[in-house]
Amino acid sequence: RRVLFRSPLAGLREAAHRGGGAVNDAFLAGVTGGLRRYHEKHGVAVGDLHLTMPVSLRTDADPMGGNRITLMRFDVPAGIADPAERIAEIHRRASAVRRERSLPFTQAIAAGLNLAPRWYIGSILRNVDFVASDVPGLPVPIDLGGAKVQMQYAFGPTIGAAVNVTLLTYVGTCALGINVDTAAIPDYDVFHDALVAGFDEVLALAEAPTERTPP
C-alpha cells in the first residue's frame, strides 16, 4: 500500500540545525519518531531499529551521469523520545558509518552477493526493519507537456523490510512517498497518522507544522 504526505524543507532544515544534525538526520528522526509511536499504539516498546539507506559515493573526480551509490545499514535510536536528542544521536551514528573504510568497496561485495542463493539474500534482508531514502529534487518549478508540475513523489521498494520511506524535494517542499508491506503493517492508516505525528514533533523544533495530504 502506498501513502504520502508533505513537509516543509525549511522547517526540516531548521529542526536539523537545532538538533545539531543535517536534513537527512531530521528526516530519519521523523521516520523513527513515527515508528516509535506506531509501536506504542500497539503496546510495544521499541529501542533501536535496523535501517538500510542508500548513500552517495560520488566524488568530484567522477563523470556526470549514472549512479554512484551504495547501501549503508545501521541501527537508529527510535526509542529516544526527545526529537533534538534523536537527531543528534542519528547524526553521530550516521557519521560513523559514513567514515567506515569499507564503504567504497560495498559495490564489489554486492556483485559477489549476486552469485549467492536467493534464500541467503532474503535471510539478510529480513533483518532490516525499514528502508529510507533522501533524494534531492528540483529547486525550481517545472512544466511537463505544458502542464505545471505541482509536486513529485518517489516510492522505493521495501526489499524485505516493513516499509520504505522516500523523501524527494521539490521547490522547498519535502514530498514523502511511503511504500508499506501490508503483511507487516496492516493498519496503514494508523501508521500514516503515527508517521505524520513523528514529523510534527521534529518540525515543532522549528515551529513548522506538517502539511497533511490524504492517503
N, C-alpha and C. Protein backbone atom coordinates (compact mmCIF):
# COMPACT_ATOMS: atom_id res chain seq x y z
N ARG A 1 0.85 -1.20 0.00
CA ARG A 1 0.00 0.00 0.00
C ARG A 1 0.88 1.25 0.00
N ARG A 2 0.55 2.22 -0.79
CA ARG A 2 1.34 3.44 -0.89
C ARG A 2 0.57 4.63 -0.32
N VAL A 3 1.22 5.37 0.56
CA VAL A 3 0.65 6.58 1.14
C VAL A 3 1.67 7.70 1.00
N LEU A 4 1.26 8.93 1.32
CA LEU A 4 2.17 10.05 1.12
C LEU A 4 1.77 11.23 2.00
N PHE A 5 2.71 12.12 2.23
CA PHE A 5 2.44 13.41 2.81
C PHE A 5 3.60 14.36 2.52
N ARG A 6 3.43 15.63 2.90
CA ARG A 6 4.45 16.63 2.59
C ARG A 6 4.91 17.33 3.87
N SER A 7 6.12 17.86 3.80
CA SER A 7 6.72 18.56 4.93
C SER A 7 7.57 19.70 4.39
N PRO A 8 7.60 20.86 5.05
CA PRO A 8 8.41 21.98 4.55
C PRO A 8 9.90 21.73 4.72
N LEU A 9 10.66 21.95 3.66
CA LEU A 9 12.09 21.73 3.71
C LEU A 9 12.76 22.70 4.68
N ALA A 10 12.33 23.96 4.69
CA ALA A 10 12.93 24.95 5.58
C ALA A 10 12.74 24.55 7.04
N GLY A 11 11.56 24.02 7.37
CA GLY A 11 11.31 23.59 8.74
C GLY A 11 12.16 22.41 9.13
N LEU A 12 12.31 21.46 8.21
CA LEU A 12 13.14 20.29 8.49
C LEU A 12 14.61 20.70 8.63
N ARG A 13 15.04 21.64 7.80
CA ARG A 13 16.43 22.11 7.87
C ARG A 13 16.69 22.82 9.20
N GLU A 14 15.74 23.65 9.62
CA GLU A 14 15.90 24.36 10.89
C GLU A 14 15.88 23.39 12.07
N ALA A 15 14.99 22.40 12.02
CA ALA A 15 14.94 21.39 13.07
C ALA A 15 16.27 20.64 13.14
N ALA A 16 16.82 20.32 11.98
CA ALA A 16 18.12 19.64 11.94
C ALA A 16 19.20 20.50 12.59
N HIS A 17 19.18 21.79 12.28
CA HIS A 17 20.17 22.71 12.85
C HIS A 17 20.07 22.75 14.37
N ARG A 18 18.84 22.81 14.87
CA ARG A 18 18.65 22.90 16.32
C ARG A 18 18.99 21.59 17.02
N GLY A 19 18.96 20.50 16.28
CA GLY A 19 19.35 19.22 16.86
C GLY A 19 20.81 18.88 16.64
N GLY A 20 21.53 19.76 15.92
CA GLY A 20 22.94 19.52 15.67
C GLY A 20 23.22 18.51 14.58
N GLY A 21 22.31 18.41 13.60
CA GLY A 21 22.48 17.45 12.51
C GLY A 21 22.20 18.06 11.16
N ALA A 22 22.07 17.19 10.16
CA ALA A 22 21.75 17.60 8.80
C ALA A 22 20.29 17.28 8.50
N VAL A 23 19.82 17.72 7.33
CA VAL A 23 18.43 17.48 6.95
C VAL A 23 18.12 15.98 6.96
N ASN A 24 19.07 15.18 6.48
CA ASN A 24 18.84 13.74 6.45
C ASN A 24 18.65 13.18 7.86
N ASP A 25 19.35 13.75 8.84
CA ASP A 25 19.20 13.29 10.23
C ASP A 25 17.82 13.65 10.77
N ALA A 26 17.33 14.85 10.43
CA ALA A 26 16.00 15.25 10.85
C ALA A 26 14.93 14.40 10.17
N PHE A 27 15.16 14.08 8.91
CA PHE A 27 14.26 13.18 8.17
C PHE A 27 14.16 11.82 8.87
N LEU A 28 15.31 11.25 9.19
CA LEU A 28 15.30 9.95 9.88
C LEU A 28 14.70 10.06 11.27
N ALA A 29 14.89 11.21 11.93
CA ALA A 29 14.29 11.41 13.24
C ALA A 29 12.77 11.43 13.15
N GLY A 30 12.24 12.00 12.06
CA GLY A 30 10.80 12.00 11.85
C GLY A 30 10.26 10.60 11.60
N VAL A 31 10.98 9.84 10.77
CA VAL A 31 10.55 8.47 10.47
C VAL A 31 10.60 7.60 11.72
N THR A 32 11.70 7.67 12.46
CA THR A 32 11.82 6.83 13.66
C THR A 32 10.85 7.27 14.75
N GLY A 33 10.56 8.57 14.81
CA GLY A 33 9.54 9.03 15.75
C GLY A 33 8.18 8.43 15.42
N GLY A 34 7.87 8.36 14.12
CA GLY A 34 6.61 7.75 13.71
C GLY A 34 6.58 6.27 14.01
N LEU A 35 7.70 5.59 13.79
CA LEU A 35 7.76 4.16 14.07
C LEU A 35 7.62 3.88 15.57
N ARG A 36 8.22 4.77 16.38
CA ARG A 36 8.06 4.60 17.83
C ARG A 36 6.59 4.76 18.23
N ARG A 37 5.93 5.76 17.70
CA ARG A 37 4.52 6.00 18.01
C ARG A 37 3.64 4.84 17.53
N TYR A 38 3.96 4.30 16.36
CA TYR A 38 3.18 3.18 15.84
C TYR A 38 3.31 1.97 16.76
N HIS A 39 4.52 1.68 17.21
CA HIS A 39 4.72 0.56 18.13
C HIS A 39 3.98 0.81 19.45
N GLU A 40 4.01 2.05 19.93
CA GLU A 40 3.33 2.37 21.19
C GLU A 40 1.82 2.18 21.07
N LYS A 41 1.26 2.50 19.90
CA LYS A 41 -0.17 2.30 19.70
C LYS A 41 -0.56 0.83 19.79
N HIS A 42 0.43 -0.04 19.56
CA HIS A 42 0.19 -1.48 19.66
C HIS A 42 0.74 -2.05 20.96
N GLY A 43 1.08 -1.17 21.90
CA GLY A 43 1.53 -1.60 23.21
C GLY A 43 2.90 -2.24 23.23
N VAL A 44 3.75 -1.86 22.29
CA VAL A 44 5.08 -2.45 22.18
C VAL A 44 6.13 -1.36 22.35
N ALA A 45 7.07 -1.57 23.27
CA ALA A 45 8.18 -0.62 23.42
C ALA A 45 9.22 -0.90 22.35
N VAL A 46 9.86 0.15 21.88
CA VAL A 46 10.86 -0.01 20.82
C VAL A 46 12.12 0.75 21.21
N GLY A 47 13.28 0.16 20.88
CA GLY A 47 14.55 0.81 21.15
C GLY A 47 15.22 1.19 19.84
N ASP A 48 16.24 0.45 19.45
CA ASP A 48 16.88 0.67 18.16
C ASP A 48 16.19 -0.13 17.07
N LEU A 49 16.15 0.44 15.86
CA LEU A 49 15.63 -0.25 14.70
C LEU A 49 16.72 -0.30 13.63
N HIS A 50 16.72 -1.37 12.85
CA HIS A 50 17.77 -1.57 11.84
C HIS A 50 17.33 -0.95 10.52
N LEU A 51 18.14 -0.03 10.03
CA LEU A 51 17.84 0.76 8.83
C LEU A 51 18.79 0.40 7.70
N THR A 52 18.24 0.37 6.48
CA THR A 52 19.06 0.36 5.27
C THR A 52 18.79 1.65 4.51
N MET A 53 19.86 2.35 4.12
CA MET A 53 19.72 3.64 3.45
C MET A 53 20.76 3.79 2.34
N PRO A 54 20.34 4.19 1.14
CA PRO A 54 21.32 4.46 0.07
C PRO A 54 22.13 5.72 0.40
N VAL A 55 23.42 5.69 0.12
CA VAL A 55 24.28 6.86 0.27
C VAL A 55 25.12 7.03 -0.99
N SER A 56 25.44 8.27 -1.28
CA SER A 56 26.21 8.56 -2.49
C SER A 56 27.70 8.35 -2.25
N LEU A 57 28.35 7.75 -3.25
CA LEU A 57 29.81 7.58 -3.23
C LEU A 57 30.48 8.52 -4.23
N ARG A 58 29.70 9.40 -4.86
CA ARG A 58 30.22 10.26 -5.92
C ARG A 58 31.25 11.23 -5.37
N THR A 59 32.31 11.41 -6.12
CA THR A 59 33.35 12.38 -5.79
C THR A 59 33.45 13.40 -6.92
N ASP A 60 34.24 14.45 -6.70
CA ASP A 60 34.42 15.48 -7.73
C ASP A 60 35.11 14.91 -8.98
N ALA A 61 35.82 13.80 -8.82
CA ALA A 61 36.53 13.21 -9.95
C ALA A 61 35.64 12.34 -10.83
N ASP A 62 34.43 12.01 -10.38
CA ASP A 62 33.54 11.14 -11.14
C ASP A 62 32.90 11.90 -12.29
N PRO A 63 32.67 11.24 -13.43
CA PRO A 63 32.00 11.90 -14.56
C PRO A 63 30.52 12.11 -14.25
N MET A 64 29.89 13.00 -15.00
CA MET A 64 28.47 13.28 -14.82
C MET A 64 27.64 12.09 -15.31
N GLY A 65 26.45 11.93 -14.73
CA GLY A 65 25.54 10.88 -15.15
C GLY A 65 25.76 9.59 -14.40
N GLY A 66 24.73 8.78 -14.39
CA GLY A 66 24.81 7.48 -13.73
C GLY A 66 24.72 7.61 -12.22
N ASN A 67 24.65 6.48 -11.56
CA ASN A 67 24.56 6.45 -10.11
C ASN A 67 25.86 5.96 -9.50
N ARG A 68 26.23 6.59 -8.40
CA ARG A 68 27.39 6.15 -7.62
C ARG A 68 26.91 6.05 -6.17
N ILE A 69 26.18 4.98 -5.89
CA ILE A 69 25.60 4.82 -4.56
C ILE A 69 25.90 3.44 -4.01
N THR A 70 25.74 3.32 -2.71
CA THR A 70 25.80 2.03 -2.05
C THR A 70 24.79 2.07 -0.91
N LEU A 71 24.60 0.95 -0.25
CA LEU A 71 23.67 0.89 0.86
C LEU A 71 24.43 0.82 2.17
N MET A 72 24.06 1.67 3.12
CA MET A 72 24.63 1.55 4.44
C MET A 72 23.53 1.07 5.40
N ARG A 73 23.94 0.25 6.34
CA ARG A 73 23.00 -0.35 7.29
C ARG A 73 23.50 -0.07 8.70
N PHE A 74 22.61 0.48 9.51
CA PHE A 74 22.99 0.74 10.90
C PHE A 74 21.72 0.88 11.74
N ASP A 75 21.89 0.81 13.06
CA ASP A 75 20.78 0.93 13.98
C ASP A 75 20.50 2.40 14.29
N VAL A 76 19.22 2.75 14.30
CA VAL A 76 18.82 4.12 14.61
C VAL A 76 17.98 4.11 15.90
N PRO A 77 18.11 5.17 16.72
CA PRO A 77 17.50 5.19 18.05
C PRO A 77 16.04 5.61 18.05
N ALA A 78 15.16 4.73 17.63
CA ALA A 78 13.73 5.06 17.60
C ALA A 78 13.18 5.28 19.01
N GLY A 79 13.83 4.70 20.01
CA GLY A 79 13.32 4.78 21.37
C GLY A 79 13.58 6.11 22.06
N ILE A 80 14.40 6.98 21.49
CA ILE A 80 14.65 8.30 22.09
C ILE A 80 13.46 9.20 21.79
N ALA A 81 12.74 9.61 22.83
CA ALA A 81 11.52 10.38 22.63
C ALA A 81 11.79 11.84 22.27
N ASP A 82 12.85 12.43 22.82
CA ASP A 82 13.14 13.83 22.55
C ASP A 82 13.67 13.97 21.11
N PRO A 83 13.00 14.77 20.25
CA PRO A 83 13.40 14.83 18.85
C PRO A 83 14.79 15.43 18.64
N ALA A 84 15.17 16.42 19.45
CA ALA A 84 16.50 17.02 19.30
C ALA A 84 17.59 16.01 19.66
N GLU A 85 17.38 15.26 20.74
CA GLU A 85 18.34 14.23 21.13
C GLU A 85 18.41 13.13 20.08
N ARG A 86 17.26 12.82 19.48
CA ARG A 86 17.22 11.77 18.46
C ARG A 86 17.98 12.21 17.22
N ILE A 87 17.83 13.46 16.81
CA ILE A 87 18.57 13.99 15.66
C ILE A 87 20.07 13.92 15.92
N ALA A 88 20.48 14.34 17.12
CA ALA A 88 21.91 14.36 17.45
C ALA A 88 22.50 12.95 17.44
N GLU A 89 21.76 11.98 17.98
CA GLU A 89 22.28 10.61 18.04
C GLU A 89 22.29 9.97 16.66
N ILE A 90 21.28 10.25 15.85
CA ILE A 90 21.27 9.74 14.47
C ILE A 90 22.46 10.31 13.70
N HIS A 91 22.71 11.60 13.90
CA HIS A 91 23.84 12.24 13.22
C HIS A 91 25.15 11.59 13.62
N ARG A 92 25.30 11.29 14.90
CA ARG A 92 26.53 10.67 15.38
C ARG A 92 26.72 9.29 14.75
N ARG A 93 25.66 8.48 14.73
CA ARG A 93 25.76 7.12 14.20
C ARG A 93 25.95 7.14 12.68
N ALA A 94 25.21 7.99 11.99
CA ALA A 94 25.34 8.04 10.52
C ALA A 94 26.73 8.52 10.11
N SER A 95 27.28 9.48 10.85
CA SER A 95 28.62 9.97 10.54
C SER A 95 29.65 8.87 10.71
N ALA A 96 29.47 8.05 11.75
CA ALA A 96 30.41 6.95 11.97
C ALA A 96 30.35 5.95 10.83
N VAL A 97 29.15 5.68 10.32
CA VAL A 97 29.00 4.74 9.21
C VAL A 97 29.62 5.32 7.94
N ARG A 98 29.43 6.61 7.71
CA ARG A 98 30.00 7.24 6.50
C ARG A 98 31.52 7.25 6.52
N ARG A 99 32.09 7.17 7.70
CA ARG A 99 33.56 7.14 7.81
C ARG A 99 34.11 5.71 7.74
N GLU A 100 33.22 4.74 7.63
CA GLU A 100 33.66 3.35 7.57
C GLU A 100 34.54 3.13 6.34
N ARG A 101 35.72 2.57 6.56
CA ARG A 101 36.70 2.42 5.47
C ARG A 101 36.23 1.44 4.39
N SER A 102 35.37 0.51 4.76
CA SER A 102 34.94 -0.50 3.78
C SER A 102 33.84 0.00 2.86
N LEU A 103 33.26 1.19 3.14
CA LEU A 103 32.11 1.67 2.37
C LEU A 103 32.38 1.73 0.86
N PRO A 104 33.54 2.22 0.40
CA PRO A 104 33.78 2.28 -1.05
C PRO A 104 33.84 0.91 -1.72
N PHE A 105 34.00 -0.16 -0.93
CA PHE A 105 34.14 -1.49 -1.52
C PHE A 105 32.83 -2.28 -1.53
N THR A 106 31.76 -1.65 -1.07
CA THR A 106 30.50 -2.39 -0.97
C THR A 106 29.92 -2.76 -2.33
N GLN A 107 30.24 -1.98 -3.38
CA GLN A 107 29.75 -2.33 -4.71
C GLN A 107 30.33 -3.67 -5.15
N ALA A 108 31.62 -3.88 -4.87
CA ALA A 108 32.24 -5.15 -5.22
C ALA A 108 31.66 -6.28 -4.39
N ILE A 109 31.38 -6.00 -3.12
CA ILE A 109 30.75 -7.00 -2.26
C ILE A 109 29.36 -7.36 -2.79
N ALA A 110 28.62 -6.34 -3.22
CA ALA A 110 27.28 -6.58 -3.76
C ALA A 110 27.33 -7.44 -5.00
N ALA A 111 28.34 -7.23 -5.84
CA ALA A 111 28.48 -8.05 -7.05
C ALA A 111 28.69 -9.51 -6.67
N GLY A 112 29.45 -9.75 -5.60
CA GLY A 112 29.64 -11.12 -5.14
C GLY A 112 28.37 -11.73 -4.58
N LEU A 113 27.58 -10.89 -3.89
CA LEU A 113 26.32 -11.39 -3.33
C LEU A 113 25.32 -11.78 -4.41
N ASN A 114 25.46 -11.18 -5.59
CA ASN A 114 24.56 -11.54 -6.69
C ASN A 114 24.70 -13.00 -7.08
N LEU A 115 25.82 -13.62 -6.73
CA LEU A 115 26.05 -15.02 -7.03
C LEU A 115 25.54 -15.95 -5.93
N ALA A 116 25.13 -15.36 -4.81
CA ALA A 116 24.66 -16.16 -3.68
C ALA A 116 23.23 -16.64 -3.92
N PRO A 117 22.81 -17.73 -3.27
CA PRO A 117 21.43 -18.22 -3.40
C PRO A 117 20.41 -17.17 -2.93
N ARG A 118 19.25 -17.17 -3.55
CA ARG A 118 18.23 -16.17 -3.22
C ARG A 118 17.78 -16.30 -1.77
N TRP A 119 17.72 -17.54 -1.25
CA TRP A 119 17.28 -17.71 0.13
C TRP A 119 18.25 -17.04 1.10
N TYR A 120 19.55 -17.01 0.73
CA TYR A 120 20.55 -16.38 1.61
C TYR A 120 20.37 -14.86 1.61
N ILE A 121 20.17 -14.29 0.43
CA ILE A 121 19.95 -12.85 0.33
C ILE A 121 18.69 -12.47 1.09
N GLY A 122 17.63 -13.27 0.94
CA GLY A 122 16.39 -12.99 1.64
C GLY A 122 16.56 -13.02 3.15
N SER A 123 17.39 -13.95 3.63
CA SER A 123 17.61 -14.04 5.08
C SER A 123 18.33 -12.80 5.60
N ILE A 124 19.19 -12.19 4.77
CA ILE A 124 19.87 -10.96 5.17
C ILE A 124 18.87 -9.81 5.25
N LEU A 125 18.03 -9.69 4.24
CA LEU A 125 17.09 -8.58 4.17
C LEU A 125 16.03 -8.66 5.25
N ARG A 126 15.75 -9.85 5.76
CA ARG A 126 14.75 -9.98 6.81
C ARG A 126 15.20 -9.33 8.11
N ASN A 127 16.48 -9.04 8.23
CA ASN A 127 16.99 -8.38 9.42
C ASN A 127 16.87 -6.86 9.36
N VAL A 128 16.32 -6.34 8.27
CA VAL A 128 16.14 -4.90 8.10
C VAL A 128 14.73 -4.52 8.53
N ASP A 129 14.60 -3.53 9.43
CA ASP A 129 13.28 -3.10 9.88
C ASP A 129 12.63 -2.14 8.89
N PHE A 130 13.40 -1.19 8.37
CA PHE A 130 12.83 -0.26 7.39
C PHE A 130 13.93 0.28 6.49
N VAL A 131 13.49 0.82 5.35
CA VAL A 131 14.38 1.43 4.37
C VAL A 131 13.99 2.90 4.24
N ALA A 132 14.99 3.77 4.12
CA ALA A 132 14.71 5.20 3.96
C ALA A 132 15.67 5.78 2.93
N SER A 133 15.18 6.74 2.15
CA SER A 133 16.00 7.40 1.12
C SER A 133 15.72 8.89 1.15
N ASP A 134 16.76 9.67 1.00
CA ASP A 134 16.67 11.13 0.94
C ASP A 134 17.24 11.56 -0.40
N VAL A 135 16.35 12.01 -1.31
CA VAL A 135 16.76 12.31 -2.69
C VAL A 135 16.57 13.80 -2.98
N PRO A 136 17.65 14.54 -3.29
CA PRO A 136 17.49 15.95 -3.68
C PRO A 136 16.73 16.04 -5.00
N GLY A 137 15.76 16.93 -5.03
CA GLY A 137 14.96 17.10 -6.24
C GLY A 137 15.17 18.46 -6.87
N LEU A 138 14.19 18.93 -7.61
CA LEU A 138 14.30 20.18 -8.34
C LEU A 138 14.01 21.38 -7.43
N PRO A 139 14.86 22.40 -7.44
CA PRO A 139 14.63 23.56 -6.59
C PRO A 139 13.74 24.63 -7.22
N VAL A 140 13.41 24.46 -8.51
CA VAL A 140 12.59 25.45 -9.22
C VAL A 140 11.39 24.75 -9.86
N PRO A 141 10.28 25.47 -10.05
CA PRO A 141 9.10 24.87 -10.67
C PRO A 141 9.37 24.50 -12.13
N ILE A 142 8.72 23.43 -12.59
CA ILE A 142 8.88 23.00 -13.97
C ILE A 142 7.52 22.71 -14.58
N ASP A 143 7.49 22.64 -15.90
CA ASP A 143 6.32 22.23 -16.65
C ASP A 143 6.63 20.90 -17.31
N LEU A 144 5.59 20.08 -17.49
CA LEU A 144 5.74 18.81 -18.17
C LEU A 144 4.61 18.67 -19.18
N GLY A 145 4.97 18.70 -20.47
CA GLY A 145 3.96 18.62 -21.52
C GLY A 145 3.00 19.78 -21.48
N GLY A 146 3.48 20.94 -21.06
CA GLY A 146 2.63 22.13 -21.00
C GLY A 146 1.87 22.29 -19.70
N ALA A 147 1.94 21.30 -18.82
CA ALA A 147 1.23 21.37 -17.53
C ALA A 147 2.23 21.64 -16.42
N LYS A 148 1.85 22.50 -15.49
CA LYS A 148 2.73 22.84 -14.38
C LYS A 148 2.77 21.68 -13.39
N VAL A 149 3.96 21.26 -13.02
CA VAL A 149 4.12 20.19 -12.05
C VAL A 149 3.88 20.76 -10.65
N GLN A 150 2.90 20.18 -9.95
CA GLN A 150 2.55 20.65 -8.62
C GLN A 150 3.44 20.02 -7.54
N MET A 151 3.72 18.75 -7.69
CA MET A 151 4.54 18.03 -6.70
C MET A 151 5.00 16.73 -7.33
N GLN A 152 6.09 16.16 -6.80
CA GLN A 152 6.57 14.88 -7.28
C GLN A 152 6.89 13.98 -6.08
N TYR A 153 6.56 12.70 -6.22
CA TYR A 153 6.78 11.73 -5.16
C TYR A 153 7.58 10.56 -5.72
N ALA A 154 8.34 9.94 -4.85
CA ALA A 154 9.10 8.75 -5.22
C ALA A 154 8.73 7.62 -4.26
N PHE A 155 8.60 6.41 -4.79
CA PHE A 155 8.28 5.24 -3.98
C PHE A 155 9.35 4.18 -4.21
N GLY A 156 10.05 3.82 -3.16
CA GLY A 156 11.09 2.81 -3.26
C GLY A 156 10.59 1.46 -2.82
N PRO A 157 11.19 0.37 -3.29
CA PRO A 157 10.77 -0.98 -2.91
C PRO A 157 11.11 -1.26 -1.45
N THR A 158 10.32 -2.11 -0.82
CA THR A 158 10.57 -2.45 0.58
C THR A 158 11.73 -3.44 0.72
N ILE A 159 12.06 -4.19 -0.32
CA ILE A 159 13.14 -5.18 -0.36
C ILE A 159 13.25 -5.98 0.93
N GLY A 160 12.11 -6.47 1.39
CA GLY A 160 12.11 -7.34 2.56
C GLY A 160 11.82 -6.64 3.87
N ALA A 161 11.84 -5.29 3.90
CA ALA A 161 11.56 -4.54 5.12
C ALA A 161 10.06 -4.28 5.24
N ALA A 162 9.65 -3.75 6.39
CA ALA A 162 8.24 -3.47 6.60
C ALA A 162 7.78 -2.23 5.83
N VAL A 163 8.67 -1.27 5.64
CA VAL A 163 8.28 -0.02 4.99
C VAL A 163 9.50 0.66 4.38
N ASN A 164 9.27 1.37 3.29
CA ASN A 164 10.29 2.21 2.67
C ASN A 164 9.74 3.62 2.60
N VAL A 165 10.45 4.57 3.22
CA VAL A 165 10.04 5.97 3.19
C VAL A 165 11.06 6.74 2.35
N THR A 166 10.59 7.36 1.27
CA THR A 166 11.48 8.08 0.36
C THR A 166 11.13 9.55 0.35
N LEU A 167 12.11 10.39 0.67
CA LEU A 167 11.94 11.84 0.65
C LEU A 167 12.50 12.38 -0.66
N LEU A 168 11.67 13.14 -1.37
CA LEU A 168 12.09 13.78 -2.62
C LEU A 168 11.69 15.25 -2.54
N THR A 169 12.66 16.16 -2.63
CA THR A 169 12.36 17.58 -2.50
C THR A 169 11.89 18.17 -3.83
N TYR A 170 11.05 19.20 -3.71
CA TYR A 170 10.60 19.92 -4.90
C TYR A 170 10.20 21.33 -4.48
N VAL A 171 10.94 22.33 -4.92
CA VAL A 171 10.66 23.74 -4.68
C VAL A 171 10.37 24.01 -3.19
N GLY A 172 11.28 23.63 -2.33
CA GLY A 172 11.14 23.96 -0.92
C GLY A 172 10.22 23.06 -0.13
N THR A 173 9.76 21.97 -0.73
CA THR A 173 8.87 21.04 -0.04
C THR A 173 9.46 19.64 -0.06
N CYS A 174 9.38 18.96 1.05
CA CYS A 174 9.79 17.56 1.13
C CYS A 174 8.55 16.70 0.90
N ALA A 175 8.53 15.98 -0.21
CA ALA A 175 7.43 15.08 -0.53
C ALA A 175 7.85 13.67 -0.14
N LEU A 176 7.07 13.04 0.71
CA LEU A 176 7.43 11.71 1.21
C LEU A 176 6.50 10.65 0.63
N GLY A 177 7.09 9.69 -0.07
CA GLY A 177 6.36 8.54 -0.57
C GLY A 177 6.62 7.36 0.34
N ILE A 178 5.56 6.73 0.82
CA ILE A 178 5.69 5.66 1.80
C ILE A 178 5.13 4.37 1.20
N ASN A 179 6.00 3.41 1.03
CA ASN A 179 5.62 2.11 0.48
C ASN A 179 5.57 1.11 1.64
N VAL A 180 4.37 0.62 1.96
CA VAL A 180 4.17 -0.22 3.13
C VAL A 180 3.88 -1.66 2.74
N ASP A 181 4.54 -2.59 3.40
CA ASP A 181 4.21 -4.00 3.27
C ASP A 181 3.05 -4.28 4.22
N THR A 182 1.86 -4.48 3.66
CA THR A 182 0.67 -4.62 4.49
C THR A 182 0.65 -5.92 5.30
N ALA A 183 1.53 -6.86 4.96
CA ALA A 183 1.65 -8.05 5.80
C ALA A 183 2.30 -7.70 7.13
N ALA A 184 3.20 -6.71 7.11
CA ALA A 184 3.87 -6.26 8.33
C ALA A 184 3.12 -5.12 9.01
N ILE A 185 2.50 -4.24 8.20
CA ILE A 185 1.76 -3.09 8.73
C ILE A 185 0.37 -3.09 8.09
N PRO A 186 -0.57 -3.87 8.66
CA PRO A 186 -1.90 -3.98 8.04
C PRO A 186 -2.76 -2.73 8.21
N ASP A 187 -2.55 -1.99 9.30
CA ASP A 187 -3.35 -0.79 9.56
C ASP A 187 -2.58 0.44 9.10
N TYR A 188 -2.48 0.58 7.77
CA TYR A 188 -1.64 1.64 7.20
C TYR A 188 -2.14 3.03 7.55
N ASP A 189 -3.45 3.19 7.81
CA ASP A 189 -3.97 4.49 8.19
C ASP A 189 -3.45 4.90 9.57
N VAL A 190 -3.36 3.93 10.48
CA VAL A 190 -2.79 4.19 11.80
C VAL A 190 -1.31 4.53 11.67
N PHE A 191 -0.62 3.80 10.81
CA PHE A 191 0.80 4.05 10.60
C PHE A 191 1.01 5.43 10.00
N HIS A 192 0.18 5.82 9.03
CA HIS A 192 0.30 7.13 8.39
C HIS A 192 0.18 8.24 9.43
N ASP A 193 -0.82 8.14 10.31
CA ASP A 193 -1.01 9.16 11.33
C ASP A 193 0.16 9.19 12.30
N ALA A 194 0.70 8.01 12.64
CA ALA A 194 1.84 7.95 13.54
C ALA A 194 3.07 8.60 12.89
N LEU A 195 3.25 8.37 11.60
CA LEU A 195 4.39 8.93 10.89
C LEU A 195 4.29 10.45 10.80
N VAL A 196 3.10 10.96 10.50
CA VAL A 196 2.89 12.41 10.46
C VAL A 196 3.18 13.01 11.83
N ALA A 197 2.72 12.34 12.89
CA ALA A 197 2.97 12.83 14.25
C ALA A 197 4.46 12.82 14.57
N GLY A 198 5.17 11.83 14.04
CA GLY A 198 6.62 11.78 14.23
C GLY A 198 7.31 12.97 13.60
N PHE A 199 6.86 13.37 12.42
CA PHE A 199 7.44 14.54 11.77
C PHE A 199 6.98 15.83 12.45
N ASP A 200 5.75 15.84 12.96
CA ASP A 200 5.27 17.03 13.65
C ASP A 200 6.15 17.35 14.87
N GLU A 201 6.56 16.30 15.61
CA GLU A 201 7.37 16.55 16.80
C GLU A 201 8.77 17.04 16.42
N VAL A 202 9.27 16.61 15.27
CA VAL A 202 10.55 17.12 14.78
C VAL A 202 10.41 18.56 14.31
N LEU A 203 9.36 18.82 13.52
CA LEU A 203 9.15 20.16 12.99
C LEU A 203 8.79 21.16 14.08
N ALA A 204 8.30 20.67 15.22
CA ALA A 204 8.00 21.57 16.33
C ALA A 204 9.25 22.27 16.83
N LEU A 205 10.42 21.65 16.58
CA LEU A 205 11.68 22.31 16.93
C LEU A 205 11.84 23.60 16.15
N ALA A 206 11.27 23.65 14.97
CA ALA A 206 11.35 24.85 14.12
C ALA A 206 10.01 25.56 14.02
N GLU A 207 9.02 25.09 14.76
CA GLU A 207 7.68 25.64 14.76
C GLU A 207 7.11 25.71 13.35
N ALA A 208 7.23 24.57 12.63
CA ALA A 208 6.71 24.48 11.26
C ALA A 208 5.83 23.26 11.16
N PRO A 209 4.50 23.38 11.14
CA PRO A 209 3.61 22.23 11.11
C PRO A 209 3.66 21.48 9.79
N THR A 210 3.41 20.18 9.85
CA THR A 210 3.37 19.35 8.66
C THR A 210 2.09 19.63 7.87
N GLU A 211 2.21 19.65 6.54
CA GLU A 211 1.05 19.77 5.67
C GLU A 211 0.53 18.38 5.38
N ARG A 212 -0.64 18.07 5.90
CA ARG A 212 -1.21 16.74 5.75
C ARG A 212 -1.80 16.55 4.36
N THR A 213 -1.57 15.39 3.81
CA THR A 213 -2.10 15.02 2.50
C THR A 213 -2.89 13.74 2.66
N PRO A 214 -4.12 13.65 2.13
CA PRO A 214 -4.90 12.41 2.28
C PRO A 214 -4.16 11.22 1.68
N PRO A 215 -4.18 10.06 2.39
CA PRO A 215 -3.51 8.86 1.85
C PRO A 215 -4.21 8.36 0.61
